[in-house]
Amino acid sequence: MSYLLIGFWYHKPEANAAAIKAFIVNRIGDFGFSLGIFAVFMMTGAVDLGTVFAQAPALAGKTIHFLHWDMDALTLICILLFMGAMGKSAQLPLHTWLPDAMEGPTPVSALIHAATMVTAGVFMVARLSPLFELSPDAQTVVIVVGATTALFAASVGLVQNDIKRIVAYSTCSQLGYMFVAMGVGAYSVGMFHLFTHAAFKALLFLGSGSVILAMHHEQDIRMMGGLRTKVPFTYAAMVVGTLALTGFPLFAGYFSKDAVIEAAFVGKNPAALYGYLMTLGAAGLTSFYSWRLIFKTFHGRPHDLSHYAAAKESPATMLIPMFALAVGSVLAGFPFLDIFTGHGAEDFFRESLKFGDGNTVLEDMHRVAPLVAALPTVLMAIGFTVAWMFYIRRPDLPAALARQHEVAYQFLLNKWYFDELYDRVIVGPVLWLGRLLWKGGDGWLIDGFGPDGVSSRVLDVTRNVVRLQSGYVYHYAFAMLIGVAAFITWFMLAGGGH
């Protein structure tokens, strides 16, 4: 609901359209989740997790009649519940609200859009692992949605120019990684990436806010450049966050994101290979757009000289939280590796997560070939090299490449045209209905025949009556004569009738 209010607060057509999309896509997710809860209650007679998990094995093989089909009960329940996770965790196609929500302050983005609210869906799927372990088909859906979102958001991030939106699409992509881990049964690995992601992504959001403040609220990275000498601490902090996000060795993301990719490689689900390939590709794209942000913001020549001249480092109230998050971006990885991915995982999570008898993903991922384990790091290095070539060595190349591949560039710049599709399918009809109810229902019908209509007719009558009050004595005398004549005529007629 807060995103709906943002649109009306700004009184901008594009903000209202974004608010409507945010409201609708979240309600779609909520509706699916509510149906899932209802199905759980219908099948088990309970909604508390202990009772539901105890009865879950007995639901195997049972069906629910849904939309004229008999569907497997556990599969339907898990998919409906996952719809709620898709809405809250900005997964394709219910993702549009997260980039649009970047109108809010960066501390809000750091707290809500990196560490808490958007990860609620991931946490829910992990907590419901006893149900998902019994439904391989639902796990397949989770993998496909998560892997597709990871690559989609990473591809869109390649060409975005708003510094906060780039980080927002990165969040969508990383959430897709977490869902891939959930889908292959590596629930603790997904939670590990959720844990590390909170540190480095919040750091990147706060670093972006520090840059925006230094540039007098400018958010377009094309208007920046050369800021590393103006805001050296912010530059260092964002480099640390970028190293963690891209999976540079020994930083937090190196341990958690690579673990997700390795888990997808060894996963037994039919969609695991798809998840592996998509997350592997997203790793290379993530490195490119992350370093593109760093190079265009902090390196090269300044593009807005007036703002650049006035730029200065943020106050300590902003730098101290960034320092704490930078430390977390380094230390949140290796010290917790065994707890989340090793033999200590089951002891640490106990009954919070459920690994089925045939789920050996945690053991198998530690036995992958060295080349498989090293491939994400290789792609990270390739992404960095290409970004350095494009934006440091040959800054003319990106524009030339965009001209040569105009269709592909516009496709990515317009975010796969999801916004245009939703504007046509959702926003347009909603605005039309709103105008109809406003102008026709509220204005013409309710106000026209209600309070406004009555008051208007009273005013019309009083205006006509007031015209009789001319102030001339002979007008009043003439009116009295007419009245006397009318009275005598009525009296005579009435008398004649008797």
CSV table of C-alpha atoms in Angstrom, one decimal:
chain,number,residue,atom,x,y,z
A,1,MET,CA,0.0,0.0,0.0
A,2,SER,CA,2.9,2.4,0.7
A,3,TYR,CA,3.9,2.2,-3.0
A,4,LEU,CA,0.3,3.3,-4.0
A,5,LEU,CA,0.6,6.3,-1.7
A,6,ILE,CA,4.0,7.2,-3.2
A,7,GLY,CA,2.3,7.6,-6.6
A,8,PHE,CA,-0.4,9.9,-5.3
A,9,TRP,CA,2.1,11.8,-3.2
A,10,TYR,CA,4.2,12.8,-6.2
A,11,HIS,CA,1.2,13.6,-8.4
A,12,LYS,CA,3.0,12.4,-11.5
A,13,PRO,CA,1.3,10.2,-14.1
A,14,GLU,CA,4.3,7.9,-14.3
A,15,ALA,CA,4.4,7.6,-10.5
A,16,ASN,CA,0.7,6.8,-10.4
A,17,ALA,CA,1.1,4.2,-13.1
A,18,ALA,CA,4.0,2.6,-11.1
A,19,ALA,CA,1.9,2.7,-7.9
A,20,ILE,CA,-0.9,0.9,-9.6
A,21,LYS,CA,1.4,-1.8,-10.9
A,22,ALA,CA,3.0,-2.2,-7.5
A,23,PHE,CA,-0.4,-2.5,-5.9
A,24,ILE,CA,-1.8,-5.0,-8.5
A,25,VAL,CA,1.2,-7.3,-8.6
A,26,ASN,CA,1.5,-7.5,-4.9
A,27,ARG,CA,-2.2,-8.3,-4.6
A,28,ILE,CA,-1.8,-11.0,-7.1
A,29,GLY,CA,0.9,-12.6,-5.0
A,30,ASP,CA,-1.2,-12.1,-1.8
A,31,PHE,CA,-4.2,-13.7,-3.5
A,32,GLY,CA,-2.3,-16.8,-4.5
A,33,PHE,CA,-0.8,-17.0,-1.0
A,34,SER,CA,-4.3,-16.7,0.6
A,35,LEU,CA,-5.6,-19.5,-1.7
A,36,GLY,CA,-2.6,-21.6,-0.6
A,37,ILE,CA,-3.4,-21.0,3.1
A,38,PHE,CA,-7.0,-21.9,2.4
A,39,ALA,CA,-5.9,-25.1,0.6
A,40,VAL,CA,-3.7,-26.0,3.5
A,41,PHE,CA,-6.5,-25.6,6.0
A,42,MET,CA,-8.9,-27.5,3.7
A,43,MET,CA,-6.5,-30.5,3.5
A,44,THR,CA,-5.2,-30.6,7.1
A,45,GLY,CA,-7.7,-28.7,9.2
A,46,ALA,CA,-4.9,-26.5,10.6
A,47,VAL,CA,-2.6,-23.6,9.8
A,48,ASP,CA,0.0,-24.0,12.5
A,49,LEU,CA,3.2,-25.3,11.0
A,50,GLY,CA,3.8,-28.1,13.4
A,51,THR,CA,0.4,-29.7,12.6
A,52,VAL,CA,0.7,-29.1,8.9
A,53,PHE,CA,4.2,-30.5,8.6
A,54,ALA,CA,3.2,-33.6,10.6
A,55,GLN,CA,0.3,-34.3,8.2
A,56,ALA,CA,2.2,-33.3,5.0
A,57,PRO,CA,3.5,-36.9,4.2
A,58,ALA,CA,-0.1,-38.1,4.2
A,59,LEU,CA,-1.0,-35.6,1.5
A,60,ALA,CA,1.2,-37.4,-1.0
A,61,GLY,CA,-0.9,-38.6,-3.9
A,62,LYS,CA,-4.0,-36.6,-2.9
A,63,THR,CA,-5.7,-34.3,-5.3
A,64,ILE,CA,-7.6,-31.0,-5.2
A,65,HIS,CA,-10.2,-30.0,-7.7
A,66,PHE,CA,-9.0,-26.5,-8.8
A,67,LEU,CA,-10.2,-24.6,-11.9
A,68,HIS,CA,-11.9,-27.6,-13.4
A,69,TRP,CA,-8.7,-29.8,-13.0
A,70,ASP,CA,-7.8,-32.4,-10.4
A,71,MET,CA,-4.3,-31.3,-9.3
A,72,ASP,CA,-1.8,-32.8,-6.9
A,73,ALA,CA,-2.6,-31.3,-3.5
A,74,LEU,CA,1.0,-30.6,-2.4
A,75,THR,CA,2.1,-29.2,-5.7
A,76,LEU,CA,-0.9,-26.8,-5.9
A,77,ILE,CA,-0.4,-25.7,-2.3
A,78,CYS,CA,3.3,-25.1,-2.7
A,79,ILE,CA,2.8,-23.2,-6.0
A,80,LEU,CA,0.1,-21.0,-4.5
A,81,LEU,CA,2.2,-20.2,-1.5
A,82,PHE,CA,5.2,-19.5,-3.7
A,83,MET,CA,3.1,-16.9,-5.5
A,84,GLY,CA,3.1,-14.9,-2.3
A,85,ALA,CA,6.9,-15.2,-2.2
A,86,MET,CA,7.1,-14.1,-5.9
A,87,GLY,CA,5.3,-10.9,-5.0
A,88,LYS,CA,7.2,-10.1,-1.8
A,89,SER,CA,10.6,-11.1,-3.3
A,90,ALA,CA,10.1,-9.4,-6.7
A,91,GLN,CA,10.3,-12.4,-8.9
A,92,LEU,CA,9.3,-12.5,-12.5
A,93,PRO,CA,6.6,-11.4,-13.5
A,94,LEU,CA,5.7,-9.8,-10.2
A,95,HIS,CA,8.9,-7.8,-10.0
A,96,THR,CA,8.0,-4.4,-11.3
A,97,TRP,CA,7.4,-2.8,-8.0
A,98,LEU,CA,10.9,-3.1,-6.7
A,99,PRO,CA,12.8,-0.8,-9.2
A,100,ASP,CA,9.9,1.6,-9.0
A,101,ALA,CA,10.1,1.8,-5.3
A,102,MET,CA,13.5,3.4,-5.6
A,103,GLU,CA,11.7,6.8,-5.2
A,104,GLY,CA,12.1,6.2,-1.5
A,105,PRO,CA,15.1,7.3,0.6
A,106,THR,CA,18.2,5.1,0.4
A,107,PRO,CA,18.1,4.1,4.1
A,108,VAL,CA,14.7,2.6,3.3
A,109,SER,CA,16.1,0.8,0.3
A,110,ALA,CA,19.0,-0.5,2.5
A,111,LEU,CA,16.7,-1.8,5.3
A,112,ILE,CA,13.6,-2.9,3.4
A,113,HIS,CA,14.7,-3.6,-0.2
A,114,ALA,CA,18.0,-5.4,0.6
A,115,ALA,CA,17.7,-7.1,4.0
A,116,THR,CA,14.2,-7.6,5.3
A,117,MET,CA,11.0,-7.3,3.3
A,118,VAL,CA,12.2,-8.6,-0.1
A,119,THR,CA,13.8,-11.6,1.5
A,120,ALA,CA,10.6,-12.6,3.3
A,121,GLY,CA,9.6,-14.8,0.4
A,122,VAL,CA,12.9,-16.6,0.4
A,123,PHE,CA,12.6,-17.2,4.2
A,124,MET,CA,9.1,-18.5,3.8
A,125,VAL,CA,10.0,-21.0,1.2
A,126,ALA,CA,12.9,-22.2,3.4
A,127,ARG,CA,10.6,-22.5,6.4
A,128,LEU,CA,8.1,-24.5,4.3
A,129,SER,CA,10.8,-26.9,3.2
A,130,PRO,CA,8.9,-29.9,4.6
A,131,LEU,CA,6.2,-29.2,2.0
A,132,PHE,CA,8.5,-28.4,-0.9
A,133,GLU,CA,10.6,-31.5,-0.2
A,134,LEU,CA,7.5,-33.6,-1.0
A,135,SER,CA,6.7,-31.7,-4.2
A,136,PRO,CA,9.4,-31.9,-6.9
A,137,ASP,CA,7.1,-30.3,-9.4
A,138,ALA,CA,6.7,-27.2,-7.2
A,139,GLN,CA,10.5,-27.1,-6.7
A,140,THR,CA,10.8,-27.1,-10.5
A,141,VAL,CA,8.6,-24.0,-10.7
A,142,VAL,CA,10.7,-22.3,-8.0
A,143,ILE,CA,13.9,-23.1,-10.0
A,144,VAL,CA,12.6,-21.9,-13.3
A,145,VAL,CA,11.2,-18.6,-11.8
A,146,GLY,CA,14.3,-17.9,-9.8
A,147,ALA,CA,16.8,-18.7,-12.5
A,148,THR,CA,14.8,-16.7,-15.1
A,149,THR,CA,14.6,-13.7,-12.8
A,150,ALA,CA,18.3,-13.9,-12.0
A,151,LEU,CA,19.2,-13.6,-15.7
A,152,PHE,CA,16.5,-11.2,-16.6
A,153,ALA,CA,17.3,-8.7,-13.9
A,154,ALA,CA,21.0,-9.0,-14.6
A,155,SER,CA,20.5,-8.3,-18.3
A,156,VAL,CA,18.4,-5.3,-17.6
A,157,GLY,CA,21.0,-3.9,-15.2
A,158,LEU,CA,23.5,-3.8,-18.0
A,159,VAL,CA,22.1,-0.6,-19.5
A,160,GLN,CA,20.2,1.2,-16.7
A,161,ASN,CA,21.5,4.6,-15.8
A,162,ASP,CA,19.8,5.4,-12.5
A,163,ILE,CA,22.3,4.4,-9.8
A,164,LYS,CA,19.6,3.1,-7.4
A,165,ARG,CA,17.7,1.2,-10.1
A,166,ILE,CA,20.9,-0.6,-11.0
A,167,VAL,CA,21.3,-1.8,-7.4
A,168,ALA,CA,17.5,-2.6,-7.3
A,169,TYR,CA,17.8,-4.9,-10.4
A,170,SER,CA,20.8,-6.5,-8.8
A,171,THR,CA,18.6,-7.3,-5.8
A,172,CYS,CA,16.0,-8.9,-8.1
A,173,SER,CA,18.7,-11.0,-9.6
A,174,GLN,CA,20.3,-12.1,-6.3
A,175,LEU,CA,16.9,-13.1,-5.0
A,176,GLY,CA,16.6,-15.3,-8.0
A,177,TYR,CA,19.8,-17.0,-6.9
A,178,MET,CA,18.3,-17.7,-3.5
A,179,PHE,CA,15.2,-19.3,-5.0
A,180,VAL,CA,17.3,-21.5,-7.2
A,181,ALA,CA,19.0,-22.8,-4.1
A,182,MET,CA,15.6,-23.4,-2.5
A,183,GLY,CA,14.4,-25.2,-5.6
A,184,VAL,CA,17.3,-27.7,-5.7
A,185,GLY,CA,16.8,-28.4,-2.0
A,186,ALA,CA,19.8,-26.4,-0.7
A,187,TYR,CA,17.7,-24.4,1.7
A,188,SER,CA,20.6,-23.5,4.0
A,189,VAL,CA,22.6,-22.3,1.0
A,190,GLY,CA,19.8,-20.0,0.0
A,191,MET,CA,19.7,-18.7,3.6
A,192,PHE,CA,23.5,-18.2,3.4
A,193,HIS,CA,23.2,-16.0,0.4
A,194,LEU,CA,20.3,-14.1,2.0
A,195,PHE,CA,22.5,-13.6,5.0
A,196,THR,CA,25.5,-12.2,3.1
A,197,HIS,CA,23.4,-10.3,0.6
A,198,ALA,CA,21.9,-8.2,3.5
A,199,ALA,CA,25.4,-6.8,4.2
A,200,PHE,CA,26.8,-6.0,0.8
A,201,LYS,CA,23.5,-4.9,-0.8
A,202,ALA,CA,22.6,-2.6,2.1
A,203,LEU,CA,26.2,-1.2,1.7
A,204,LEU,CA,25.6,-0.5,-2.0
A,205,PHE,CA,22.3,1.2,-1.3
A,206,LEU,CA,23.8,3.4,1.4
A,207,GLY,CA,26.8,4.1,-0.8
A,208,SER,CA,24.5,5.1,-3.6
A,209,GLY,CA,22.7,7.5,-1.2
A,210,SER,CA,26.1,9.0,-0.3
A,211,VAL,CA,26.9,9.6,-4.0
A,212,ILE,CA,23.4,11.1,-4.6
A,213,LEU,CA,23.9,13.5,-1.7
A,214,ALA,CA,27.4,14.5,-2.9
A,215,MET,CA,25.9,15.1,-6.4
A,216,HIS,CA,23.0,17.2,-5.1
A,217,HIS,CA,20.4,14.5,-5.6
A,218,GLU,CA,21.5,13.6,-9.1
A,219,GLN,CA,21.0,9.9,-9.7
A,220,ASP,CA,22.0,9.4,-13.4
A,221,ILE,CA,25.5,7.8,-13.5
A,222,ARG,CA,26.0,9.5,-16.9
A,223,MET,CA,26.1,12.8,-15.1
A,224,MET,CA,28.8,11.6,-12.7
A,225,GLY,CA,32.4,10.6,-13.1
A,226,GLY,CA,35.7,11.2,-11.3
A,227,LEU,CA,34.2,11.2,-7.8
A,228,ARG,CA,36.7,8.8,-6.3
A,229,THR,CA,38.9,11.9,-5.2
A,230,LYS,CA,35.8,13.8,-3.9
A,231,VAL,CA,34.3,11.0,-1.8
A,232,PRO,CA,37.1,8.5,-1.2
A,233,PHE,CA,35.5,6.7,1.7
A,234,THR,CA,32.3,6.2,-0.2
A,235,TYR,CA,34.3,5.0,-3.2
A,236,ALA,CA,36.2,2.4,-1.1
A,237,ALA,CA,33.0,1.2,0.6
A,238,MET,CA,31.2,0.7,-2.7
A,239,VAL,CA,34.2,-1.1,-4.1
A,240,VAL,CA,34.0,-3.5,-1.1
A,241,GLY,CA,30.3,-4.0,-1.7
A,242,THR,CA,30.9,-4.6,-5.4
A,243,LEU,CA,33.7,-7.2,-4.7
A,244,ALA,CA,31.3,-9.0,-2.4
A,245,LEU,CA,28.4,-8.9,-4.9
A,246,THR,CA,30.4,-10.1,-7.8
A,247,GLY,CA,32.0,-12.9,-5.9
A,248,PHE,CA,35.6,-11.9,-5.6
A,249,PRO,CA,37.6,-14.5,-3.6
A,250,LEU,CA,37.4,-14.2,0.2
A,251,PHE,CA,34.6,-11.7,0.2
A,252,ALA,CA,31.2,-12.7,1.5
A,253,GLY,CA,29.5,-13.2,-1.9
A,254,TYR,CA,32.2,-15.4,-3.1
A,255,PHE,CA,31.2,-18.1,-0.6
A,256,SER,CA,27.5,-17.8,-0.7
A,257,LYS,CA,26.8,-17.1,-4.4
A,258,ASP,CA,29.3,-19.7,-5.6
A,259,ALA,CA,27.6,-22.2,-3.2
A,260,VAL,CA,24.3,-21.5,-4.9
A,261,ILE,CA,25.8,-22.2,-8.4
A,262,GLU,CA,27.5,-25.4,-7.2
A,263,ALA,CA,24.2,-26.6,-5.5
A,264,ALA,CA,22.4,-26.0,-8.8
A,265,PHE,CA,25.1,-28.0,-10.7
A,266,VAL,CA,24.6,-31.1,-8.5
A,267,GLY,CA,20.8,-30.7,-8.1
A,268,LYS,CA,18.7,-33.7,-9.0
A,269,ASN,CA,15.6,-31.7,-10.1
A,270,PRO,CA,15.0,-31.8,-13.9
A,271,ALA,CA,15.3,-28.0,-13.9
A,272,ALA,CA,18.5,-27.9,-11.9
A,273,LEU,CA,20.7,-27.7,-15.1
A,274,TYR,CA,18.6,-24.7,-16.3
A,275,GLY,CA,19.1,-23.1,-12.9
A,276,TYR,CA,22.9,-23.7,-13.1
A,277,LEU,CA,23.2,-22.2,-16.6
A,278,MET,CA,21.1,-19.1,-15.8
A,279,THR,CA,22.9,-18.3,-12.6
A,280,LEU,CA,26.2,-18.9,-14.2
A,281,GLY,CA,25.4,-16.5,-17.0
A,282,ALA,CA,24.0,-14.0,-14.4
A,283,ALA,CA,27.3,-14.1,-12.6
A,284,GLY,CA,29.2,-12.7,-15.6
A,285,LEU,CA,26.5,-10.1,-16.2
A,286,THR,CA,26.5,-9.1,-12.5
A,287,SER,CA,30.2,-8.4,-12.7
A,288,PHE,CA,29.9,-6.3,-15.8
A,289,TYR,CA,27.0,-4.0,-14.6
A,290,SER,CA,28.5,-3.7,-11.1
A,291,TRP,CA,31.9,-2.5,-12.3
A,292,ARG,CA,30.1,-0.3,-14.9
A,293,LEU,CA,28.5,1.5,-12.1
A,294,ILE,CA,31.8,1.9,-10.3
A,295,PHE,CA,33.7,3.1,-13.4
A,296,LYS,CA,31.1,5.6,-14.6
A,297,THR,CA,30.5,7.0,-11.1
A,298,PHE,CA,34.0,7.3,-9.7
A,299,HIS,CA,36.4,7.1,-12.6
A,300,GLY,CA,36.8,9.0,-15.8
A,301,ARG,CA,36.1,12.7,-16.2
A,302,PRO,CA,33.3,14.5,-14.5
A,303,HIS,CA,30.2,15.3,-16.6
A,304,ASP,CA,28.4,17.8,-14.4
A,305,LEU,CA,31.1,20.2,-13.4
A,306,SER,CA,29.0,22.4,-11.1
A,307,HIS,CA,27.9,19.4,-9.0
A,308,TYR,CA,31.3,17.8,-9.2
A,309,ALA,CA,33.0,21.0,-7.8
A,310,ALA,CA,30.6,21.1,-4.9
A,311,ALA,CA,30.8,17.4,-4.1
A,312,LYS,CA,32.1,16.4,-0.7
A,313,GLU,CA,32.2,13.3,1.6
A,314,SER,CA,29.1,12.5,3.6
A,315,PRO,CA,28.9,13.1,7.3
A,316,ALA,CA,30.0,10.5,9.9
A,317,THR,CA,26.4,9.5,10.5
A,318,MET,CA,26.4,8.1,7.1
A,319,LEU,CA,29.9,6.8,6.9
A,320,ILE,CA,29.8,4.8,10.2
A,321,PRO,CA,27.0,2.5,9.0
A,322,MET,CA,28.7,2.0,5.7
A,323,PHE,CA,31.9,1.0,7.5
A,324,ALA,CA,30.0,-1.6,9.6
A,325,LEU,CA,28.4,-3.0,6.5
A,326,ALA,CA,31.7,-3.1,4.7
A,327,VAL,CA,33.1,-5.2,7.5
A,328,GLY,CA,30.1,-7.5,7.2
A,329,SER,CA,30.6,-7.7,3.4
A,330,VAL,CA,34.0,-9.4,4.2
A,331,LEU,CA,33.4,-11.3,7.4
A,332,ALA,CA,29.9,-12.6,6.7
A,333,GLY,CA,31.3,-15.3,4.4
A,334,PHE,CA,34.0,-17.7,5.4
A,335,PRO,CA,33.4,-17.7,9.3
A,336,PHE,CA,29.8,-18.9,8.6
A,337,LEU,CA,30.5,-21.3,5.7
A,338,ASP,CA,30.3,-24.5,7.7
A,339,ILE,CA,27.1,-23.4,9.5
A,340,PHE,CA,25.3,-22.9,6.3
A,341,THR,CA,26.8,-25.3,3.8
A,342,GLY,CA,28.8,-27.9,5.8
A,343,HIS,CA,28.1,-30.6,8.3
A,344,GLY,CA,27.0,-28.1,10.8
A,345,ALA,CA,24.0,-27.0,8.8
A,346,GLU,CA,21.5,-29.6,10.1
A,347,ASP,CA,22.6,-29.1,13.7
A,348,PHE,CA,22.3,-25.3,13.4
A,349,PHE,CA,18.9,-25.2,11.7
A,350,ARG,CA,17.5,-28.3,13.5
A,351,GLU,CA,13.8,-28.4,12.8
A,352,SER,CA,13.7,-25.0,11.0
A,353,LEU,CA,14.7,-26.6,7.7
A,354,LYS,CA,13.8,-30.1,6.4
A,355,PHE,CA,16.2,-32.1,4.2
A,356,GLY,CA,14.5,-35.2,2.8
A,357,ASP,CA,16.1,-38.6,3.0
A,358,GLY,CA,17.2,-38.4,-0.7
A,359,ASN,CA,18.4,-34.8,-0.4
A,360,THR,CA,22.2,-35.0,-0.6
A,361,VAL,CA,22.8,-31.7,-2.2
A,362,LEU,CA,25.0,-30.3,0.6
A,363,GLU,CA,27.3,-33.3,0.4
A,364,ASP,CA,27.4,-33.4,-3.4
A,365,MET,CA,28.2,-29.8,-3.9
A,366,HIS,CA,31.5,-30.2,-2.0
A,367,ARG,CA,32.6,-32.9,-4.5
A,368,VAL,CA,32.2,-30.8,-7.7
A,369,ALA,CA,35.2,-30.7,-10.1
A,370,PRO,CA,37.6,-27.8,-9.6
A,371,LEU,CA,36.8,-26.4,-13.0
A,372,VAL,CA,33.1,-26.2,-12.1
A,373,ALA,CA,33.9,-24.5,-8.8
A,374,ALA,CA,36.2,-22.0,-10.5
A,375,LEU,CA,33.9,-21.1,-13.4
A,376,PRO,CA,31.9,-18.4,-11.5
A,377,THR,CA,35.2,-16.7,-10.6
A,378,VAL,CA,36.4,-16.8,-14.2
A,379,LEU,CA,33.1,-15.3,-15.4
A,380,MET,CA,33.4,-12.6,-12.7
A,381,ALA,CA,36.9,-11.7,-14.0
A,382,ILE,CA,35.6,-11.6,-17.6
A,383,GLY,CA,32.8,-9.3,-16.6
A,384,PHE,CA,35.3,-7.0,-14.9
A,385,THR,CA,37.6,-7.0,-17.9
A,386,VAL,CA,34.9,-6.2,-20.4
A,387,ALA,CA,33.6,-3.4,-18.1
A,388,TRP,CA,37.1,-2.0,-17.8
A,389,MET,CA,37.6,-2.1,-21.5
A,390,PHE,CA,34.2,-0.4,-22.2
A,391,TYR,CA,34.4,2.4,-19.6
A,392,ILE,CA,38.1,3.0,-18.9
A,393,ARG,CA,40.1,1.9,-21.9
A,394,ARG,CA,37.7,2.6,-24.8
A,395,PRO,CA,34.7,4.6,-23.5
A,396,ASP,CA,33.5,5.0,-27.1
A,397,LEU,CA,32.7,1.3,-27.4
A,398,PRO,CA,29.4,1.2,-25.5
A,399,ALA,CA,27.7,3.9,-27.7
A,400,ALA,CA,29.0,2.2,-30.8
A,401,LEU,CA,27.7,-1.2,-29.7
A,402,ALA,CA,24.3,0.3,-28.8
A,403,ARG,CA,24.0,1.8,-32.3
A,404,GLN,CA,25.0,-1.5,-34.0
A,405,HIS,CA,22.5,-3.5,-31.9
A,406,GLU,CA,19.7,-0.9,-31.5
A,407,VAL,CA,16.9,-3.5,-31.1
A,408,ALA,CA,18.7,-5.5,-28.4
A,409,TYR,CA,19.7,-2.2,-26.6
A,410,GLN,CA,16.2,-0.9,-26.6
A,411,PHE,CA,14.9,-4.3,-25.5
A,412,LEU,CA,17.1,-4.2,-22.4
A,413,LEU,CA,16.7,-0.4,-21.8
A,414,ASN,CA,12.9,-0.9,-21.7
A,415,LYS,CA,13.3,-3.8,-19.3
A,416,TRP,CA,12.0,-6.5,-21.7
A,417,TYR,CA,8.9,-4.3,-22.2
A,418,PHE,CA,7.2,-5.6,-19.0
A,419,ASP,CA,6.2,-2.1,-18.0
A,420,GLU,CA,4.7,-1.4,-21.4
A,421,LEU,CA,2.8,-4.7,-21.2
A,422,TYR,CA,1.5,-3.9,-17.8
A,423,ASP,CA,0.6,-0.4,-18.7
A,424,ARG,CA,-1.6,-1.8,-21.5
A,425,VAL,CA,-3.1,-4.7,-19.6
A,426,ILE,CA,-3.3,-3.4,-16.1
A,427,VAL,CA,-2.7,0.4,-15.7
A,428,GLY,CA,-4.8,1.5,-18.7
A,429,PRO,CA,-8.0,-0.4,-17.7
A,430,VAL,CA,-7.6,0.6,-14.0
A,431,LEU,CA,-7.2,4.3,-14.9
A,432,TRP,CA,-10.2,4.0,-17.3
A,433,LEU,CA,-12.3,2.4,-14.6
A,434,GLY,CA,-11.1,5.0,-12.0
A,435,ARG,CA,-12.1,7.9,-14.3
A,436,LEU,CA,-15.5,6.3,-15.0
A,437,LEU,CA,-16.2,5.9,-11.3
A,438,TRP,CA,-14.9,9.3,-10.5
A,439,LYS,CA,-16.5,11.4,-13.3
A,440,GLY,CA,-19.6,9.2,-13.9
A,441,GLY,CA,-20.3,7.5,-10.6
A,442,ASP,CA,-19.1,10.0,-8.1
A,443,GLY,CA,-19.4,13.2,-10.1
A,444,TRP,CA,-22.5,12.8,-12.2
A,445,LEU,CA,-24.5,10.2,-10.3
A,446,ILE,CA,-23.8,10.7,-6.6
A,447,ASP,CA,-23.0,14.4,-6.5
A,448,GLY,CA,-25.3,15.3,-9.4
A,449,PHE,CA,-28.4,13.6,-7.9
A,450,GLY,CA,-27.2,13.8,-4.3
A,451,PRO,CA,-25.9,16.7,-2.1
A,452,ASP,CA,-24.5,18.8,-5.0
A,453,GLY,CA,-27.7,18.4,-7.1
A,454,VAL,CA,-30.1,19.3,-4.2
A,455,SER,CA,-28.0,22.3,-3.3
A,456,SER,CA,-27.8,23.5,-6.9
A,457,ARG,CA,-31.6,23.3,-7.3
A,458,VAL,CA,-32.1,25.2,-4.1
A,459,LEU,CA,-29.8,27.9,-5.3
A,460,ASP,CA,-31.6,28.1,-8.7
A,461,VAL,CA,-34.9,28.6,-6.9
A,462,THR,CA,-33.6,31.2,-4.5
A,463,ARG,CA,-32.0,33.2,-7.4
A,464,ASN,CA,-35.4,33.4,-9.1
A,465,VAL,CA,-37.2,34.3,-5.9
A,466,VAL,CA,-34.7,37.0,-5.2
A,467,ARG,CA,-35.5,38.7,-8.5
A,468,LEU,CA,-39.0,39.5,-7.1
A,469,GLN,CA,-37.4,41.7,-4.5
A,470,SER,CA,-36.8,44.8,-6.7
A,471,GLY,CA,-37.2,47.4,-4.0
A,472,TYR,CA,-39.8,49.5,-5.9
A,473,VAL,CA,-43.2,50.2,-4.1
A,474,TYR,CA,-45.3,50.1,-7.3
A,475,HIS,CA,-43.9,46.6,-8.0
A,476,TYR,CA,-45.1,45.4,-4.6
A,477,ALA,CA,-48.5,47.3,-5.0
A,478,PHE,CA,-48.9,45.6,-8.4
A,479,ALA,CA,-48.1,42.2,-6.9
A,480,MET,CA,-50.6,42.8,-4.1
A,481,LEU,CA,-53.4,43.7,-6.6
A,482,ILE,CA,-52.7,40.5,-8.5
A,483,GLY,CA,-52.9,38.6,-5.3
A,484,VAL,CA,-56.2,40.3,-4.3
A,485,ALA,CA,-57.6,39.6,-7.7
A,486,ALA,CA,-56.5,36.0,-7.6
A,487,PHE,CA,-58.1,35.6,-4.1
A,488,ILE,CA,-61.4,37.2,-5.1
A,489,THR,CA,-61.5,35.0,-8.3
A,490,TRP,CA,-60.9,31.9,-6.2
A,491,PHE,CA,-63.6,33.0,-3.6
A,492,MET,CA,-66.1,33.6,-6.3
A,493,LEU,CA,-65.4,30.3,-8.1
A,494,ALA,CA,-65.5,28.4,-4.8
A,495,GLY,CA,-68.8,30.1,-3.8
A,496,GLY,CA,-70.3,29.4,-7.2
A,497,GLY,CA,-69.5,25.8,-6.8
A,498,HIS,CA,-71.7,25.5,-3.7
